[in-house]
Every structure is written in structure tokens, then in C-alpha cells.
mmCIF file of C-alpha atoms and ligand atoms in Angstrom:
data_model
loop_
_atom_site.group_PDB
_atom_site.id
_atom_site.type_symbol
_atom_site.label_atom_id
_atom_site.label_comp_id
_atom_site.label_asym_id
_atom_site.label_seq_id
_atom_site.Cartn_x
_atom_site.Cartn_y
_atom_site.Cartn_z
ATOM 1 C CA UNK A 1 -126.237 -6.915 19.266
ATOM 2 C CA UNK A 2 -127.110 -3.894 16.733
ATOM 3 C CA UNK A 3 -124.726 -4.085 14.062
ATOM 4 C CA UNK A 4 -123.885 -0.668 12.202
ATOM 5 C CA UNK A 5 -122.509 -0.531 8.271
ATOM 6 C CA UNK A 6 -121.204 2.477 6.713
ATOM 7 C CA UNK A 7 -121.739 2.717 2.703
ATOM 8 C CA UNK A 8 -118.136 3.624 2.324
ATOM 9 C CA UNK A 9 -116.010 1.178 3.672
ATOM 10 C CA UNK A 10 -113.137 -0.855 2.406
ATOM 11 C CA UNK A 11 -111.143 -0.639 -1.324
ATOM 12 C CA UNK A 12 -111.623 3.065 -2.728
ATOM 13 C CA UNK A 13 -111.512 3.736 -6.280
ATOM 14 C CA UNK A 14 -107.813 4.650 -6.119
ATOM 15 C CA UNK A 15 -107.027 1.193 -4.384
ATOM 16 C CA UNK A 16 -109.051 -0.821 -6.473
ATOM 17 C CA UNK A 17 -107.650 0.882 -9.820
ATOM 18 C CA UNK A 18 -104.266 0.292 -8.401
ATOM 19 C CA UNK A 19 -104.806 -3.643 -7.657
ATOM 20 C CA UNK A 20 -106.546 -4.009 -11.097
ATOM 21 C CA UNK A 21 -103.700 -2.043 -12.918
ATOM 22 C CA UNK A 22 -100.893 -4.423 -11.481
ATOM 23 C CA UNK A 23 -102.891 -8.193 -12.115
ATOM 24 C CA UNK A 24 -103.272 -6.596 -15.229
ATOM 25 C CA UNK A 25 -99.684 -5.676 -15.960
ATOM 26 C CA UNK A 26 -98.472 -9.165 -14.211
ATOM 27 C CA UNK A 27 -100.614 -11.167 -17.022
ATOM 28 C CA UNK A 28 -98.710 -8.972 -19.879
ATOM 29 C CA UNK A 29 -95.164 -10.256 -18.041
ATOM 30 C CA UNK A 30 -93.402 -9.663 -15.122
ATOM 31 C CA UNK A 31 -94.005 -6.491 -12.737
ATOM 32 C CA UNK A 32 -93.117 -5.091 -9.198
ATOM 33 C CA UNK A 33 -94.322 -2.326 -7.638
ATOM 34 C CA UNK A 34 -92.576 0.747 -6.667
ATOM 35 C CA UNK A 35 -93.042 0.923 -2.629
ATOM 36 C CA UNK A 36 -96.090 -1.821 -1.218
ATOM 37 C CA UNK A 37 -98.860 -1.211 -3.181
ATOM 38 C CA UNK A 38 -101.124 -0.322 -0.474
ATOM 39 C CA UNK A 39 -101.049 -0.265 3.437
ATOM 40 C CA UNK A 40 -102.434 -3.745 3.686
ATOM 41 C CA UNK A 41 -100.273 -6.968 4.783
ATOM 42 C CA UNK A 42 -103.240 -9.034 3.306
ATOM 43 C CA UNK A 43 -103.514 -7.655 0.365
ATOM 44 C CA UNK A 44 -99.719 -7.283 0.042
ATOM 45 C CA UNK A 45 -99.176 -11.194 1.031
ATOM 46 C CA UNK A 46 -101.931 -12.391 -2.085
ATOM 47 C CA UNK A 47 -99.692 -10.387 -4.655
ATOM 48 C CA UNK A 48 -96.642 -11.973 -3.224
ATOM 49 C CA UNK A 49 -98.419 -15.183 -3.870
ATOM 50 C CA UNK A 50 -98.671 -13.992 -7.367
ATOM 51 C CA UNK A 51 -95.264 -13.580 -7.955
ATOM 52 C CA UNK A 52 -95.793 -9.540 -7.673
ATOM 53 C CA UNK A 53 -93.562 -8.158 -4.949
ATOM 54 C CA UNK A 54 -92.349 -4.283 -3.830
ATOM 55 C CA UNK A 55 -88.799 -3.153 -4.434
ATOM 56 C CA UNK A 56 -87.989 0.651 -2.417
ATOM 57 C CA UNK A 57 -86.094 2.073 -5.275
ATOM 58 C CA UNK A 58 -85.714 2.402 -9.161
ATOM 59 C CA UNK A 59 -82.198 0.886 -8.453
ATOM 60 C CA UNK A 60 -83.629 -2.666 -7.311
ATOM 61 C CA UNK A 61 -86.213 -3.191 -10.102
ATOM 62 C CA UNK A 62 -85.470 -6.219 -11.541
ATOM 63 C CA UNK A 63 -88.597 -6.960 -13.669
ATOM 64 C CA UNK A 64 -89.966 -5.683 -17.555
ATOM 65 C CA UNK A 65 -92.604 -3.640 -15.600
ATOM 66 C CA UNK A 66 -92.782 -1.330 -12.675
ATOM 67 C CA UNK A 67 -95.882 -0.195 -11.094
ATOM 68 C CA UNK A 68 -96.468 3.399 -9.687
ATOM 69 C CA UNK A 69 -98.605 2.789 -6.936
ATOM 70 C CA UNK A 70 -101.642 5.074 -5.975
ATOM 71 C CA UNK A 71 -99.857 7.534 -4.382
ATOM 72 C CA UNK A 72 -97.949 8.443 -7.359
ATOM 73 C CA UNK A 73 -94.506 9.176 -7.339
ATOM 74 C CA UNK A 74 -91.945 12.406 -7.421
ATOM 75 C CA UNK A 75 -90.635 13.749 -11.179
ATOM 76 C CA UNK A 76 -86.994 12.241 -10.037
ATOM 77 C CA UNK A 77 -88.112 8.971 -9.618
ATOM 78 C CA UNK A 78 -89.947 8.895 -13.206
ATOM 79 C CA UNK A 79 -86.744 10.066 -14.503
ATOM 80 C CA UNK A 80 -84.419 7.431 -12.815
ATOM 81 C CA UNK A 81 -87.026 4.458 -14.246
ATOM 82 C CA UNK A 82 -86.964 6.153 -17.038
ATOM 83 C CA UNK A 83 -83.156 5.743 -17.803
ATOM 84 C CA UNK A 84 -83.624 2.208 -16.595
ATOM 85 C CA UNK A 85 -85.655 1.353 -19.831
ATOM 86 C CA UNK A 86 -87.978 -0.378 -17.762
ATOM 87 C CA UNK A 87 -91.888 0.009 -18.708
ATOM 88 C CA UNK A 88 -93.621 2.391 -16.359
ATOM 89 C CA UNK A 89 -97.342 1.136 -15.939
ATOM 90 C CA UNK A 90 -98.902 4.397 -13.519
ATOM 91 C CA UNK A 91 -101.485 3.493 -10.975
ATOM 92 C CA UNK A 92 -101.305 6.958 -9.593
ATOM 93 C CA UNK A 93 -104.754 7.463 -8.309
ATOM 94 C CA UNK A 94 -106.667 10.777 -10.382
ATOM 95 C CA UNK A 95 -107.096 12.448 -7.752
ATOM 96 C CA UNK A 96 -103.382 12.376 -6.623
ATOM 97 C CA UNK A 97 -102.477 13.040 -9.904
ATOM 98 C CA UNK A 98 -104.638 16.192 -10.042
ATOM 99 C CA UNK A 99 -103.083 17.732 -6.921
ATOM 100 C CA UNK A 100 -99.847 16.819 -8.528
ATOM 101 C CA UNK A 101 -100.408 18.943 -11.800
ATOM 102 C CA UNK A 102 -101.148 21.674 -9.658
ATOM 103 C CA UNK A 103 -97.909 21.459 -8.082
ATOM 104 C CA UNK A 104 -96.185 21.428 -11.062
ATOM 105 C CA UNK A 105 -98.051 24.283 -12.430
ATOM 106 C CA UNK A 106 -97.512 26.485 -9.213
ATOM 107 C CA UNK A 107 -94.013 25.448 -8.941
ATOM 108 C CA UNK A 108 -93.289 26.895 -12.770
ATOM 109 C CA UNK A 109 -95.379 30.018 -12.341
ATOM 110 C CA UNK A 110 -93.232 30.822 -9.027
ATOM 111 C CA UNK A 111 -95.905 30.982 -6.826
ATOM 112 C CA UNK A 112 -95.305 29.909 -3.265
ATOM 113 C CA UNK A 113 -96.555 26.380 -2.261
ATOM 114 C CA UNK A 114 -97.618 25.270 0.924
ATOM 115 C CA UNK A 115 -98.125 21.669 1.378
ATOM 116 C CA UNK A 116 -100.694 20.451 4.451
ATOM 117 C CA UNK A 117 -99.351 16.608 5.279
ATOM 118 C CA UNK A 118 -97.183 14.287 6.768
ATOM 119 C CA UNK A 119 -93.754 14.265 5.858
ATOM 120 C CA UNK A 120 -93.056 10.455 5.612
ATOM 121 C CA UNK A 121 -96.308 9.921 3.696
ATOM 122 C CA UNK A 122 -95.544 8.468 0.087
ATOM 123 C CA UNK A 123 -97.967 10.673 -1.314
ATOM 124 C CA UNK A 124 -96.713 13.673 0.219
ATOM 125 C CA UNK A 125 -92.844 12.410 -0.465
ATOM 126 C CA UNK A 126 -94.027 12.288 -4.041
ATOM 127 C CA UNK A 127 -95.750 16.018 -4.221
ATOM 128 C CA UNK A 128 -93.208 17.941 -2.573
ATOM 129 C CA UNK A 129 -91.170 16.571 -5.584
ATOM 130 C CA UNK A 130 -93.638 18.257 -7.991
ATOM 131 C CA UNK A 131 -93.526 21.136 -6.117
ATOM 132 C CA UNK A 132 -89.865 21.780 -5.875
ATOM 133 C CA UNK A 133 -87.621 23.255 -3.196
ATOM 134 C CA UNK A 134 -89.419 26.379 -2.305
ATOM 135 C CA UNK A 135 -92.381 24.344 -1.308
ATOM 136 C CA UNK A 136 -93.291 24.216 2.417
ATOM 137 C CA UNK A 137 -94.423 21.660 4.739
ATOM 138 C CA UNK A 138 -97.155 22.172 7.414
ATOM 139 C CA UNK A 139 -98.333 19.101 9.668
ATOM 140 C CA UNK A 140 -98.670 21.273 12.937
ATOM 141 C CA UNK A 141 -100.023 24.129 14.526
ATOM 142 C CA UNK A 142 -96.620 25.169 15.534
ATOM 143 C CA UNK A 143 -95.297 24.866 11.901
ATOM 144 C CA UNK A 144 -98.270 27.007 10.658
ATOM 145 C CA UNK A 145 -97.589 29.664 13.655
ATOM 146 C CA UNK A 146 -94.098 29.796 12.429
ATOM 147 C CA UNK A 147 -94.612 30.784 8.706
ATOM 148 C CA UNK A 148 -93.110 34.059 7.863
ATOM 149 C CA UNK A 149 -95.337 36.854 5.816
ATOM 150 C CA UNK A 150 -96.550 35.693 2.062
ATOM 151 C CA UNK A 151 -97.885 38.476 -0.413
ATOM 152 C CA UNK A 152 -99.526 35.496 -2.458
ATOM 153 C CA UNK A 153 -99.236 31.306 -1.844
ATOM 154 C CA UNK A 154 -101.526 28.052 -2.577
ATOM 155 C CA UNK A 155 -101.945 25.600 -0.184
ATOM 156 C CA UNK A 156 -102.285 21.879 -1.307
ATOM 157 C CA UNK A 157 -102.119 18.574 0.493
ATOM 158 C CA UNK A 158 -102.717 15.283 1.129
ATOM 159 C CA UNK A 159 -105.833 13.315 -0.098
ATOM 160 C CA UNK A 160 -106.329 11.552 3.219
ATOM 161 C CA UNK A 161 -105.387 14.547 5.539
ATOM 162 C CA UNK A 162 -108.090 14.995 8.469
ATOM 163 C CA UNK A 163 -110.561 17.830 7.677
ATOM 164 C CA UNK A 164 -110.633 19.020 11.017
ATOM 165 C CA UNK A 165 -107.086 19.425 11.465
ATOM 166 C CA UNK A 166 -106.621 20.695 7.797
ATOM 167 C CA UNK A 167 -109.315 23.384 8.898
ATOM 168 C CA UNK A 168 -107.425 24.325 12.166
ATOM 169 C CA UNK A 169 -104.539 24.962 10.036
ATOM 170 C CA UNK A 170 -105.785 26.656 6.944
ATOM 171 C CA UNK A 171 -107.391 29.227 9.589
ATOM 172 C CA UNK A 172 -104.148 30.025 10.764
ATOM 173 C CA UNK A 173 -102.104 29.689 7.338
ATOM 174 C CA UNK A 174 -104.643 32.318 6.278
ATOM 175 C CA UNK A 175 -102.852 34.922 9.030
ATOM 176 C CA UNK A 176 -99.776 34.788 6.798
ATOM 177 C CA UNK A 177 -101.015 35.286 3.886
ATOM 178 C CA UNK A 178 -102.613 38.326 2.208
ATOM 179 C CA UNK A 179 -103.695 36.620 -1.061
ATOM 180 C CA UNK A 180 -104.435 32.620 -0.041
ATOM 181 C CA UNK A 181 -105.577 30.362 -2.534
ATOM 182 C CA UNK A 182 -106.650 26.737 -1.435
ATOM 183 C CA UNK A 183 -106.829 23.834 -3.778
ATOM 184 C CA UNK A 184 -109.288 21.220 -2.617
ATOM 185 C CA UNK A 185 -107.107 18.256 -1.621
ATOM 186 C CA UNK A 186 -109.006 15.686 0.769
ATOM 187 C CA UNK A 187 -110.171 13.773 -1.735
ATOM 188 C CA UNK A 188 -113.952 12.719 -1.743
ATOM 189 C CA UNK A 189 -113.673 9.316 -0.309
ATOM 190 C CA UNK A 190 -111.779 10.352 2.317
ATOM 191 C CA UNK A 191 -114.304 13.553 3.576
ATOM 192 C CA UNK A 192 -116.811 10.667 3.391
ATOM 193 C CA UNK A 193 -115.578 8.075 5.302
ATOM 194 C CA UNK A 194 -114.442 10.705 8.067
ATOM 195 C CA UNK A 195 -117.937 12.014 7.574
ATOM 196 C CA UNK A 196 -119.865 8.435 8.220
ATOM 197 C CA UNK A 197 -117.787 7.892 11.421
ATOM 198 C CA UNK A 198 -118.816 10.635 13.166
ATOM 199 C CA UNK A 199 -122.431 9.633 12.731
ATOM 200 C CA UNK A 200 -121.723 5.988 13.489
ATOM 201 C CA UNK A 201 -119.471 7.247 16.503
ATOM 202 C CA UNK A 202 -122.494 9.186 17.823
ATOM 203 C CA UNK A 203 -124.669 6.283 17.916
ATOM 204 C CA UNK A 204 -122.607 3.570 18.885
ATOM 205 C CA UNK A 205 -120.923 2.006 22.099
ATOM 206 C CA UNK A 206 -118.186 0.342 19.702
ATOM 207 C CA UNK A 207 -116.935 1.131 16.658
ATOM 208 C CA UNK A 208 -114.470 -1.213 14.747
ATOM 209 C CA UNK A 209 -112.133 0.946 12.200
ATOM 210 C CA UNK A 210 -111.209 -2.407 9.760
ATOM 211 C CA UNK A 211 -107.681 -1.897 8.142
ATOM 212 C CA UNK A 212 -103.735 -2.140 9.092
ATOM 213 C CA UNK A 213 -102.008 0.502 11.597
ATOM 214 C CA UNK A 214 -99.604 1.232 8.732
ATOM 215 C CA UNK A 215 -102.834 2.799 6.797
ATOM 216 C CA UNK A 216 -102.906 6.956 7.495
ATOM 217 C CA UNK A 217 -106.683 7.403 6.826
ATOM 218 C CA UNK A 218 -107.474 4.063 8.633
ATOM 219 C CA UNK A 219 -105.270 5.579 11.379
ATOM 220 C CA UNK A 220 -107.630 8.677 11.359
ATOM 221 C CA UNK A 221 -110.830 7.000 11.016
ATOM 222 C CA UNK A 222 -109.879 5.052 14.441
ATOM 223 C CA UNK A 223 -109.098 8.844 16.241
ATOM 224 C CA UNK A 224 -112.131 10.043 15.118
ATOM 225 C CA UNK A 225 -113.908 7.346 16.248
ATOM 226 C CA UNK A 226 -112.009 6.888 19.533
ATOM 227 C CA UNK A 227 -113.051 10.480 20.295
ATOM 228 C CA UNK A 228 -116.851 9.726 20.549
ATOM 229 C CA UNK A 229 -116.663 5.801 21.982
ATOM 230 C CA UNK A 230 -114.991 3.188 22.609
ATOM 231 C CA UNK A 231 -113.033 2.121 19.216
ATOM 232 C CA UNK A 232 -110.560 -0.834 18.301
ATOM 233 C CA UNK A 233 -108.636 -0.597 14.884
ATOM 234 C CA UNK A 234 -108.428 -4.561 13.878
ATOM 235 C CA UNK A 235 -107.279 -6.439 10.585
ATOM 236 C CA UNK A 236 -109.513 -9.072 10.189
ATOM 237 C CA UNK A 237 -112.128 -11.509 11.971
ATOM 238 C CA UNK A 238 -109.291 -13.320 14.276
ATOM 239 C CA UNK A 239 -108.911 -10.192 16.420
ATOM 240 C CA UNK A 240 -109.915 -11.330 19.691
ATOM 241 C CA UNK A 241 -111.893 -8.379 20.782
ATOM 242 C CA UNK A 242 -114.723 -9.637 18.526
ATOM 243 C CA UNK A 243 -115.653 -11.919 21.428
ATOM 244 C CA UNK A 244 -115.249 -9.642 24.074
ATOM 245 C CA UNK A 245 -118.127 -7.231 22.932
ATOM 246 C CA UNK A 246 -121.359 -7.026 25.002
ATOM 247 C CA UNK A 247 -124.115 -8.482 23.309
ATOM 248 C CA UNK A 248 -126.688 -6.075 24.147
ATOM 249 C CA UNK A 249 -124.590 -3.026 22.418
ATOM 250 C CA UNK A 250 -124.170 -1.203 19.316
ATOM 251 C CA UNK A 251 -121.349 -1.751 17.346
ATOM 252 C CA UNK A 252 -120.548 0.244 14.014
ATOM 253 C CA UNK A 253 -118.196 -1.187 11.490
ATOM 254 C CA UNK A 254 -115.890 1.038 9.165
ATOM 255 C CA UNK A 255 -113.254 0.609 7.194
ATOM 256 C CA UNK A 256 -110.337 2.700 5.275
ATOM 257 C CA UNK A 257 -109.584 2.643 1.717
ATOM 258 C CA UNK A 258 -106.887 -0.097 1.709
ATOM 259 C CA UNK A 259 -109.186 -2.512 3.845
ATOM 260 C CA UNK A 260 -110.232 -5.324 1.633
ATOM 261 C CA UNK A 261 -113.675 -5.580 1.173
ATOM 262 C CA UNK A 262 -113.783 -9.518 2.524
ATOM 263 C CA UNK A 263 -111.909 -8.649 5.628
ATOM 264 C CA UNK A 264 -115.151 -6.639 6.075
ATOM 265 C CA UNK A 265 -117.456 -9.251 5.143
ATOM 266 C CA UNK A 266 -115.590 -11.647 7.521
ATOM 267 C CA UNK A 267 -115.356 -9.434 10.676
ATOM 268 C CA UNK A 268 -119.462 -8.876 10.152
ATOM 269 C CA UNK A 269 -119.720 -12.978 9.645
ATOM 270 C CA UNK A 270 -117.594 -13.546 12.948
ATOM 271 C CA UNK A 271 -119.953 -11.134 14.672
ATOM 272 C CA UNK A 272 -123.182 -12.897 13.696
ATOM 273 C CA UNK A 273 -121.626 -16.515 14.301
ATOM 274 C CA UNK A 274 -121.024 -14.891 18.206
ATOM 275 C CA UNK A 275 -124.044 -12.927 18.722
ATOM 276 C CA UNK A 276 -127.851 -12.579 17.896
ATOM 277 C CA UNK A 277 -127.095 -9.977 15.401
ATOM 278 C CA UNK A 278 -129.170 -6.893 13.836
ATOM 279 C CA UNK A 279 -127.368 -5.725 10.654
ATOM 280 C CA UNK A 280 -128.643 -2.134 9.235
ATOM 281 C CA UNK A 281 -126.702 -0.295 7.070
ATOM 282 C CA UNK A 282 -126.699 4.079 8.050
ATOM 283 C CA UNK A 283 -126.850 6.455 5.686
ATOM 284 C CA UNK A 284 -125.453 10.019 5.988
HETATM 285 FE FE1 F3S B 301 -107.375 7.939 -4.500
HETATM 286 FE FE2 F3S B 301 -108.358 9.090 -2.409
HETATM 287 FE FE3 F3S B 301 -108.074 6.778 -2.028
HETATM 288 S S1 F3S B 301 -106.842 9.961 -3.335
HETATM 289 S S2 F3S B 301 -106.402 6.309 -3.518
HETATM 290 S S3 F3S B 301 -109.716 7.714 -3.565
HETATM 291 S S4 F3S B 301 -108.554 7.679 -0.491
#
């Protein structure tokens, strides 16, 4: 079997930073995370073994410190935590923070904000909080087509959004706005991984996307992969699909931004244990 790896898979900068931040806080005293730190069961379970649990709202915080995860939080959340007197340990990814600061500045200047993203995603919940009540959320072509006319507006959005879908939505949004500013919002990590999966799917019979279904950026990689070849989203090396692959095929491996590097290594080891493998890393 020929196994193709990509250069960028597994924990991104923001996720690594969030994990290191929570571990440092834990060494100083009791800590919880506001929402699960990342969308990965294995990592969340490992943190729980160290006594680090997540809570769903500021009112549930019972530790001395609380970590804001890489997705950031809305201003009301910071205010609620401050009122409780708990120490806020902020692990918001710098790329997300940049968007939240832009949202705050636009809202302050009274400029119409259009937000491309998924309504339920915690990053977008936070972004909408910074953008204020006048912001309009867009996640479908129907919503873009239904926009009214604006003389001036700025588009911001979700760091992990599909670039393909973003471009389609932007083309429609541009038809509704005279003076449109588009703030670059898909993070470099996301764009690199999406480009890499396109390269993988054109060279492979099968692509294994490592991560959890709960991770939006991982699901997007899987969607992109399966448009070009057979694809599977798997969490670990125990997945039965590893034993069902064609030994004479080419298998690509990538992983979402919240996939632990150990999971990727174990999957490669699992393939090597089952098949005679030639491993290559592709550069894009
Ligand atoms: Fe940050 Fe991009 Fe990761 S926004 S958390 S580096 S996917």
C-alpha cells in the first residue's frame, strides 16, 4: 500500500496553545474550561483524568480559574465571569481574537456587519456577540440571496469555514452591497489543510480524515475528500475501516485541527501493521 501523508495535520497552533494554557493554569490551581476545550473526545477525556472538566455556563464555574477556549467568547460572557470574581485565563486563538476585535470596531463605527458562519458554532456565537444585534448571519446561498441592499458593509466570518462555500457566498453578497469590505477570516491553518486535502484526493483511492464528527473543520475536510475519492472520518486506529482497505491502493491521511498527533501516528502504525506500506509526505 502507498500511504500519502500531508505536511499539516493534527493540532493547529490555536489548539496547541489552548491545551498548553489549560495545563499551565492547572499547575497553578483549580481550573475548568467554559465549554469543552476542543472538539475531540480523546483530549477532553485526558483533561478530565487530570481533574480538568468543562462547564456550560459562567454560573456553573466552581473553580478558582476558568479558561476561555480557542473559539473565544462573547463580551457578555467575559462580563458574567468578571462579576463572579473568577480568574479568567484567556486561550482565545489570536486569529479568532483578530476577528472579534474587527467586529467590535465595526460595531462601534456603525458599519453594517455581515457574518459568514455556522449559527451554532461557539466561535460564531462569540463573534455575533462582538458584532452586536445589527449583524446579519449568513450560512447558505438562500440567506445570501435574501439580503437587502446595503450602501456599505463589511464581511467577517468563521476561521474554519469552507473556502469554496465562502467564495460562492461572497459573490452573491457582493451583488447586494455598493461598498463592500471583506475581512480575511479563514485562518491560514484551515486554508492550508483544505488545499492539502484537494491534493490528496486527486492522488488517492481512499482518504482517511482523522478527528471527531463534532469538529466542524474536520467534517469539512471529510466533505472535500469524499467529493474526489472514497473517504472516511475516523477517530483512532481502532476503527475497523483500517482492516478493510485494498492492499494495492493509495491511501491518504489528513487530520482536523483538533486531531491529536498521537491518533495520526497510531493510524499510520496500524496501517503498517496490516499492510506492506510505502509512506510518503506530499508537499503542496
Ligand atoms: Fe486558530 Fe485556525 Fe486553529 S483560528 S484555533 S489556528 S483552526
